[in-house]
Amino acid sequence: MRIGRILAAAVIVLAVVAGFLTYARAQSHRAVSLAPSGQYPVGRLTDLWVDRSRTDQFAPVGGMPRMLSTWVWYPAAAGAHGPESAYAPGEWAGLQRFGWASTRLDRVRTGTRDQIPWAEGRFPVVVLLPDLGLSAPQYATVAAGLAARGNVVVGVTPTYSSRLSVIDGRPVAASAAGSSSGREDQLVSVWAADARFASARAGQQFGARADNSRIAYVGHGLGGTAAIEACRLDGRCAAAVSLDGSPTGAAATDGFSRPLLLLNAGPSPSLRGRSFTLTGAGRLSFTDLAAFRVAAPLRWALPLGSLDGRRALDITVDYTGSFLHSAVTGDTWKAPAYPEVHEATVLSR
C-alpha cells in the first residue's frame, strides 16, 4: 500500500513537471514585441568601428587596435519600407542563454527596419553602454525608444568585457583582462574612451544627420559609471544618464557639473543630479530580458524584480528620453509622473 502511494505521488510529480516544461516551451515560442512608439519610425544598422589611436588593453594578443561592434538606431523617414530588423542576426544568436526557459530570440519582434532612409533633420547623438557582461543589442527597447523620440543612438558593446561580441562575423568572448572583478576602474576608463570615440565617429560617419554639438551618454550598471565618466571628460556632453549604476572615481569625489539622471532599482548613490528609485525593478529590468517571457523558477532567480518588465522599460524610456530632450534644448525638466518612481534625496558634493 505504501509503495503504491509513493508510485502514485511520483507519477503526479512527473506529470506536473512534464506539464510545466511543455507550457514553458510553448511560451518561449510565442512572439514578443519590443516595437518603439514615438514621433519617428526607427531604422537600424550595425557596423564595426576601429579606433586605431588606441591599443586594446583587453585583447589576448598584444598590439591590436580597439575594435568595437556598434549598433545604431536612428530616426527614419515616414513611410520608409524595409525588412524588419532581426533581434539577434548571425552569430549574435549566441545571446540566447536560457534555452526553452525564456523567449526564443527569433520570436522577438523589434519593430525597427534595417538601413532604411533617415528622417530629415539633425539629431542629438546618444551613446549607450551596457552593463558588464552584456551587449548593446540587449538594450534594443531603450535604444529604439530613444531613437523614436529623435535621437541617433549608438550602442557600443565593450569588446572582451561582454560575454559576446561579434567582430567581422566571428563571435568574440570576454577575456580575463576585460572582465575580471577588481578591475572596475580600468574598465570604466576604457569604456569611457570607447563611448567618446563612438560619439566622435558618429559625427564623422553620419555627417549632418548627427549633431555633434549635442552629445549625451547613457549606461546601465558599470556602463552607467562609464557614461558619467565619458560625459565628465567630453566638453561637448550635454547630459548623462545612469541606469542602476554606482558613480565612482572623479565624478563622485570631485563633483559632476553636467545634467545627470540616476534611475535605480535600489537605493540611489549620493551624487549631484536628479536621482530616482524605480520601485519593484531589478538589475535586469533595464534590459530587453525584462520584456521576455521567462519561466519560473528562472524568473525568480534572475534580478528582474516584481514590476512588469514592459512597464519598467516604458518608464525608463520616458524618463531618459524626456530628461535628455530637456538637457539638449535647455528647457526645465519635469519628471514624468509614475506611481512606481520616487525621487531620492541626493547630497551635492
Tab-separated table of N, CA and C in Angstrom, residues 106-203:
chain	number	residue	atom	x	y	z
A	106	ASP	N	14.549	34.448	-31.997
A	106	ASP	CA	13.954	34.580	-33.323
A	106	ASP	C	12.456	34.849	-33.255
A	107	ARG	N	11.898	34.882	-32.045
A	107	ARG	CA	10.486	35.218	-31.857
A	107	ARG	C	10.311	36.644	-31.350
A	108	VAL	N	11.399	37.398	-31.272
A	108	VAL	CA	11.334	38.783	-30.811
A	108	VAL	C	11.109	39.702	-32.005
A	109	ARG	N	10.052	40.478	-31.945
A	109	ARG	CA	9.741	41.454	-32.993
A	109	ARG	C	10.295	42.803	-32.553
A	110	THR	N	11.248	43.331	-33.330
A	110	THR	CA	11.928	44.568	-32.929
A	110	THR	C	11.144	45.826	-33.291
A	111	GLY	N	10.357	45.775	-34.361
A	111	GLY	CA	9.636	46.974	-34.794
A	111	GLY	C	10.521	48.002	-35.468
A	112	THR	N	11.792	47.662	-35.729
A	112	THR	CA	12.704	48.559	-36.447
A	112	THR	C	13.016	47.959	-37.819
A	113	ARG	N	13.546	48.779	-38.711
A	113	ARG	CA	13.843	48.335	-40.075
A	113	ARG	C	15.310	48.570	-40.389
A	114	ASP	N	15.902	47.614	-41.075
A	114	ASP	CA	17.335	47.705	-41.369
A	114	ASP	C	17.623	48.666	-42.512
A	115	GLN	N	18.506	49.627	-42.244
A	115	GLN	CA	19.096	50.512	-43.250
A	115	GLN	C	18.067	51.178	-44.158
A	116	ILE	N	17.002	51.686	-43.562
A	116	ILE	CA	16.017	52.447	-44.322
A	116	ILE	C	16.417	53.926	-44.313
A	117	PRO	N	15.838	54.758	-45.188
A	117	PRO	CA	16.237	56.168	-45.258
A	117	PRO	C	16.034	56.913	-43.939
A	118	TRP	N	16.934	57.832	-43.691
A	118	TRP	CA	16.861	58.655	-42.483
A	118	TRP	C	15.767	59.715	-42.612
A	119	ALA	N	15.265	60.151	-41.473
A	119	ALA	CA	14.373	61.299	-41.443
A	119	ALA	C	15.172	62.572	-41.723
A	120	GLU	N	14.489	63.580	-42.229
A	120	GLU	CA	15.135	64.873	-42.427
A	120	GLU	C	15.386	65.516	-41.068
A	121	GLY	N	16.531	66.128	-40.924
A	121	GLY	CA	16.825	66.821	-39.673
A	121	GLY	C	18.214	66.507	-39.163
A	122	ARG	N	18.536	67.135	-38.065
A	122	ARG	CA	19.834	66.987	-37.411
A	122	ARG	C	19.542	66.584	-35.966
A	123	PHE	N	20.041	65.427	-35.545
A	123	PHE	CA	19.582	64.830	-34.304
A	123	PHE	C	20.721	64.671	-33.294
A	124	PRO	N	20.405	64.834	-31.992
A	124	PRO	CA	21.417	64.614	-30.952
A	124	PRO	C	21.957	63.183	-31.010
A	125	VAL	N	23.199	63.025	-30.573
A	125	VAL	CA	23.843	61.712	-30.532
A	125	VAL	C	23.826	61.202	-29.093
A	126	VAL	N	23.310	60.009	-28.909
A	126	VAL	CA	23.274	59.361	-27.595
A	126	VAL	C	24.082	58.071	-27.681
A	127	VAL	N	25.123	57.968	-26.875
A	127	VAL	CA	25.917	56.740	-26.820
A	127	VAL	C	25.425	55.892	-25.655
A	128	LEU	N	25.164	54.620	-25.929
A	128	LEU	CA	24.579	53.706	-24.946
A	128	LEU	C	25.569	52.592	-24.613
A	129	LEU	N	25.852	52.423	-23.319
A	129	LEU	CA	26.803	51.419	-22.845
A	129	LEU	C	26.085	50.373	-21.989
A	130	PRO	N	26.350	49.076	-22.210
A	130	PRO	CA	25.704	48.016	-21.427
A	130	PRO	C	26.397	47.795	-20.093
A	131	ASP	N	25.776	46.974	-19.278
A	131	ASP	CA	26.395	46.551	-18.023
A	131	ASP	C	27.480	45.519	-18.326
A	132	LEU	N	28.320	45.248	-17.357
A	132	LEU	CA	29.404	44.287	-17.516
A	132	LEU	C	28.842	42.920	-17.892
A	133	GLY	N	29.362	42.361	-18.968
A	133	GLY	CA	28.938	41.050	-19.433
A	133	GLY	C	27.851	41.090	-20.478
A	134	LEU	N	27.104	42.186	-20.555
A	134	LEU	CA	26.007	42.292	-21.504
A	134	LEU	C	26.475	42.976	-22.794
A	135	SER	N	25.584	42.979	-23.796
A	135	SER	CA	25.910	43.520	-25.113
A	135	SER	C	24.882	44.559	-25.522
A	136	ALA	N	25.279	45.468	-26.397
A	136	ALA	CA	24.386	46.549	-26.828
A	136	ALA	C	23.056	46.045	-27.392
A	137	PRO	N	23.013	44.952	-28.187
A	137	PRO	CA	21.722	44.506	-28.726
A	137	PRO	C	20.696	44.163	-27.659
A	138	GLN	N	21.130	43.891	-26.434
A	138	GLN	CA	20.200	43.521	-25.370
A	138	GLN	C	19.496	44.730	-24.751
A	139	TYR	N	19.716	45.909	-25.345
A	139	TYR	CA	19.060	47.146	-24.909
A	139	TYR	C	18.256	47.757	-26.057
A	140	ALA	N	17.764	46.905	-26.956
A	140	ALA	CA	17.058	47.396	-28.137
A	140	ALA	C	15.816	48.194	-27.766
A	141	THR	N	15.122	47.808	-26.703
A	141	THR	CA	13.896	48.518	-26.326
A	141	THR	C	14.199	49.968	-25.958
A	142	VAL	N	15.192	50.164	-25.113
A	142	VAL	CA	15.564	51.520	-24.702
A	142	VAL	C	16.142	52.292	-25.881
A	143	ALA	N	17.031	51.662	-26.648
A	143	ALA	CA	17.688	52.349	-27.762
A	143	ALA	C	16.681	52.787	-28.823
A	144	ALA	N	15.812	51.864	-29.235
A	144	ALA	CA	14.824	52.211	-30.253
A	144	ALA	C	13.827	53.238	-29.728
A	145	GLY	N	13.480	53.141	-28.443
A	145	GLY	CA	12.574	54.120	-27.850
A	145	GLY	C	13.143	55.524	-27.877
A	146	LEU	N	14.443	55.651	-27.624
A	146	LEU	CA	15.089	56.966	-27.681
A	146	LEU	C	15.210	57.457	-29.116
A	147	ALA	N	15.482	56.540	-30.057
A	147	ALA	CA	15.570	56.927	-31.466
A	147	ALA	C	14.218	57.419	-31.981
A	148	ALA	N	13.129	56.784	-31.537
A	148	ALA	CA	11.792	57.199	-31.964
A	148	ALA	C	11.462	58.605	-31.480
A	149	ARG	N	12.177	59.072	-30.461
A	149	ARG	CA	11.978	60.424	-29.937
A	149	ARG	C	12.892	61.446	-30.613
A	150	GLY	N	13.702	61.005	-31.577
A	150	GLY	CA	14.520	61.948	-32.324
A	150	GLY	C	15.972	61.995	-31.907
A	151	ASN	N	16.582	60.832	-31.637
A	151	ASN	CA	18.000	60.748	-31.287
A	151	ASN	C	18.692	59.704	-32.154
A	152	VAL	N	19.953	59.945	-32.444
A	152	VAL	CA	20.797	58.919	-33.042
A	152	VAL	C	21.440	58.166	-31.884
A	153	VAL	N	21.087	56.911	-31.716
A	153	VAL	CA	21.546	56.130	-30.568
A	153	VAL	C	22.597	55.134	-31.029
A	154	VAL	N	23.803	55.266	-30.485
A	154	VAL	CA	24.905	54.376	-30.832
A	154	VAL	C	25.155	53.439	-29.660
A	155	GLY	N	24.804	52.173	-29.850
A	155	GLY	CA	25.052	51.173	-28.819
A	155	GLY	C	26.419	50.551	-29.015
A	156	VAL	N	27.239	50.612	-27.988
A	156	VAL	CA	28.602	50.098	-28.052
A	156	VAL	C	28.720	48.851	-27.176
A	157	THR	N	29.210	47.758	-27.750
A	157	THR	CA	29.493	46.557	-26.981
A	157	THR	C	30.981	46.552	-26.637
A	158	PRO	N	31.342	46.674	-25.363
A	158	PRO	CA	32.768	46.719	-24.996
A	158	PRO	C	33.439	45.371	-25.253
A	159	THR	N	34.251	45.316	-26.275
A	159	THR	CA	34.911	44.082	-26.678
A	159	THR	C	35.749	43.512	-25.539
A	160	TYR	N	35.658	42.199	-25.362
A	160	TYR	CA	36.380	41.429	-24.343
A	160	TYR	C	35.856	41.650	-22.929
A	161	SER	N	34.855	42.528	-22.776
A	161	SER	CA	34.212	42.693	-21.474
A	161	SER	C	32.807	42.091	-21.486
A	162	SER	N	32.207	42.006	-22.669
A	162	SER	CA	30.889	41.399	-22.822
A	162	SER	C	31.051	39.898	-23.055
A	163	ARG	N	30.052	39.142	-22.608
A	163	ARG	CA	30.106	37.698	-22.843
A	163	ARG	C	30.132	37.386	-24.327
A	164	LEU	N	29.507	38.251	-25.121
A	164	LEU	CA	29.512	38.041	-26.568
A	164	LEU	C	29.596	39.366	-27.297
A	165	SER	N	30.563	39.459	-28.185
A	165	SER	CA	30.587	40.488	-29.203
A	165	SER	C	30.780	39.756	-30.525
A	166	VAL	N	30.533	40.424	-31.623
A	166	VAL	CA	30.748	39.825	-32.938
A	166	VAL	C	31.606	40.792	-33.745
A	167	ILE	N	32.787	40.332	-34.118
A	167	ILE	CA	33.750	41.140	-34.854
A	167	ILE	C	34.013	40.463	-36.189
A	168	ASP	N	33.734	41.167	-37.278
A	168	ASP	CA	33.911	40.596	-38.627
A	168	ASP	C	33.193	39.258	-38.770
A	169	GLY	N	31.996	39.174	-38.198
A	169	GLY	CA	31.191	37.980	-38.349
A	169	GLY	C	31.582	36.826	-37.450
A	170	ARG	N	32.573	37.038	-36.566
A	170	ARG	CA	33.024	35.967	-35.679
A	170	ARG	C	32.694	36.312	-34.232
A	171	PRO	N	32.208	35.331	-33.469
A	171	PRO	CA	31.906	35.603	-32.052
A	171	PRO	C	33.188	35.815	-31.263
A	172	VAL	N	33.160	36.783	-30.380
A	172	VAL	CA	34.306	37.090	-29.520
A	172	VAL	C	33.815	37.081	-28.076
A	173	ALA	N	34.426	36.249	-27.264
A	173	ALA	CA	34.025	36.123	-25.864
A	173	ALA	C	34.818	37.091	-24.990
A	174	ALA	N	34.412	37.190	-23.739
A	174	ALA	CA	35.127	38.032	-22.781
A	174	ALA	C	36.500	37.436	-22.501
A	175	SER	N	37.454	38.301	-22.238
A	175	SER	CA	38.790	37.866	-21.827
A	175	SER	C	38.931	38.055	-20.325
A	176	ALA	N	39.928	37.405	-19.754
A	176	ALA	CA	40.159	37.559	-18.317
A	176	ALA	C	40.471	39.008	-17.972
A	177	ALA	N	41.286	39.659	-18.817
A	177	ALA	CA	41.665	41.045	-18.541
A	177	ALA	C	40.476	41.990	-18.660
A	178	GLY	N	39.538	41.679	-19.549
A	178	GLY	CA	38.438	42.583	-19.804
A	178	GLY	C	37.220	42.382	-18.936
A	179	SER	N	37.220	41.329	-18.119
A	179	SER	CA	36.010	41.056	-17.336
A	179	SER	C	36.289	40.654	-15.895
A	180	SER	N	37.544	40.705	-15.473
A	180	SER	CA	37.883	40.273	-14.119
A	180	SER	C	37.368	41.257	-13.075
A	181	SER	N	36.885	40.715	-11.980
A	181	SER	CA	36.475	41.573	-10.876
A	181	SER	C	37.706	42.248	-10.281
A	182	GLY	N	37.512	43.415	-9.725
A	182	GLY	CA	38.637	44.146	-9.162
A	182	GLY	C	39.292	45.098	-10.143
A	183	ARG	N	38.830	45.075	-11.409
A	183	ARG	CA	39.407	45.967	-12.414
A	183	ARG	C	38.406	47.036	-12.848
A	184	GLU	N	37.464	47.343	-11.999
A	184	GLU	CA	36.394	48.253	-12.394
A	184	GLU	C	36.921	49.606	-12.850
A	185	ASP	N	37.929	50.148	-12.168
A	185	ASP	CA	38.454	51.462	-12.549
A	185	ASP	C	39.023	51.426	-13.964
A	186	GLN	N	39.752	50.358	-14.292
A	186	GLN	CA	40.308	50.221	-15.638
A	186	GLN	C	39.198	50.047	-16.670
A	187	LEU	N	38.198	49.231	-16.330
A	187	LEU	CA	37.087	49.023	-17.245
A	187	LEU	C	36.360	50.342	-17.535
A	188	VAL	N	36.077	51.096	-16.494
A	188	VAL	CA	35.386	52.369	-16.672
A	188	VAL	C	36.202	53.306	-17.553
A	189	SER	N	37.500	53.350	-17.344
A	189	SER	CA	38.362	54.221	-18.143
A	189	SER	C	38.327	53.829	-19.617
A	190	VAL	N	38.447	52.539	-19.905
A	190	VAL	CA	38.444	52.068	-21.297
A	190	VAL	C	37.073	52.266	-21.928
A	191	TRP	N	36.016	51.923	-21.195
A	191	TRP	CA	34.665	52.074	-21.752
A	191	TRP	C	34.320	53.534	-22.000
A	192	ALA	N	34.758	54.421	-21.112
A	192	ALA	CA	34.504	55.852	-21.322
A	192	ALA	C	35.218	56.326	-22.589
A	193	ALA	N	36.417	55.812	-22.828
A	193	ALA	CA	37.127	56.146	-24.069
A	193	ALA	C	36.392	55.565	-25.277
A	194	ASP	N	35.848	54.347	-25.132
A	194	ASP	CA	35.031	53.762	-26.205
A	194	ASP	C	33.864	54.679	-26.544
A	195	ALA	N	33.185	55.167	-25.507
A	195	ALA	CA	31.997	55.995	-25.702
A	195	ALA	C	32.340	57.310	-26.393
A	196	ARG	N	33.431	57.934	-25.964
A	196	ARG	CA	33.812	59.213	-26.570
A	196	ARG	C	34.253	59.011	-28.027
A	197	PHE	N	34.940	57.901	-28.300
A	197	PHE	CA	35.296	57.574	-29.688
A	197	PHE	C	34.036	57.378	-30.524
A	198	ALA	N	33.048	56.677	-29.979
A	198	ALA	CA	31.821	56.402	-30.725
A	198	ALA	C	31.057	57.683	-31.033
A	199	SER	N	31.026	58.611	-30.092
A	199	SER	CA	30.304	59.860	-30.344
A	199	SER	C	30.986	60.664	-31.448
A	200	ALA	N	32.318	60.681	-31.440
A	200	ALA	CA	33.046	61.400	-32.479
A	200	ALA	C	32.885	60.719	-33.837
A	201	ARG	N	32.948	59.397	-33.837
A	201	ARG	CA	32.816	58.645	-35.093
A	201	ARG	C	31.411	58.819	-35.684
A	202	ALA	N	30.401	58.899	-34.834
A	202	ALA	CA	29.038	59.100	-35.325
A	202	ALA	C	28.940	60.411	-36.095
A	203	GLY	N	29.570	61.460	-35.574
A	203	GLY	CA	29.551	62.743	-36.266
A	203	GLY	C	30.238	62.667	-37.617
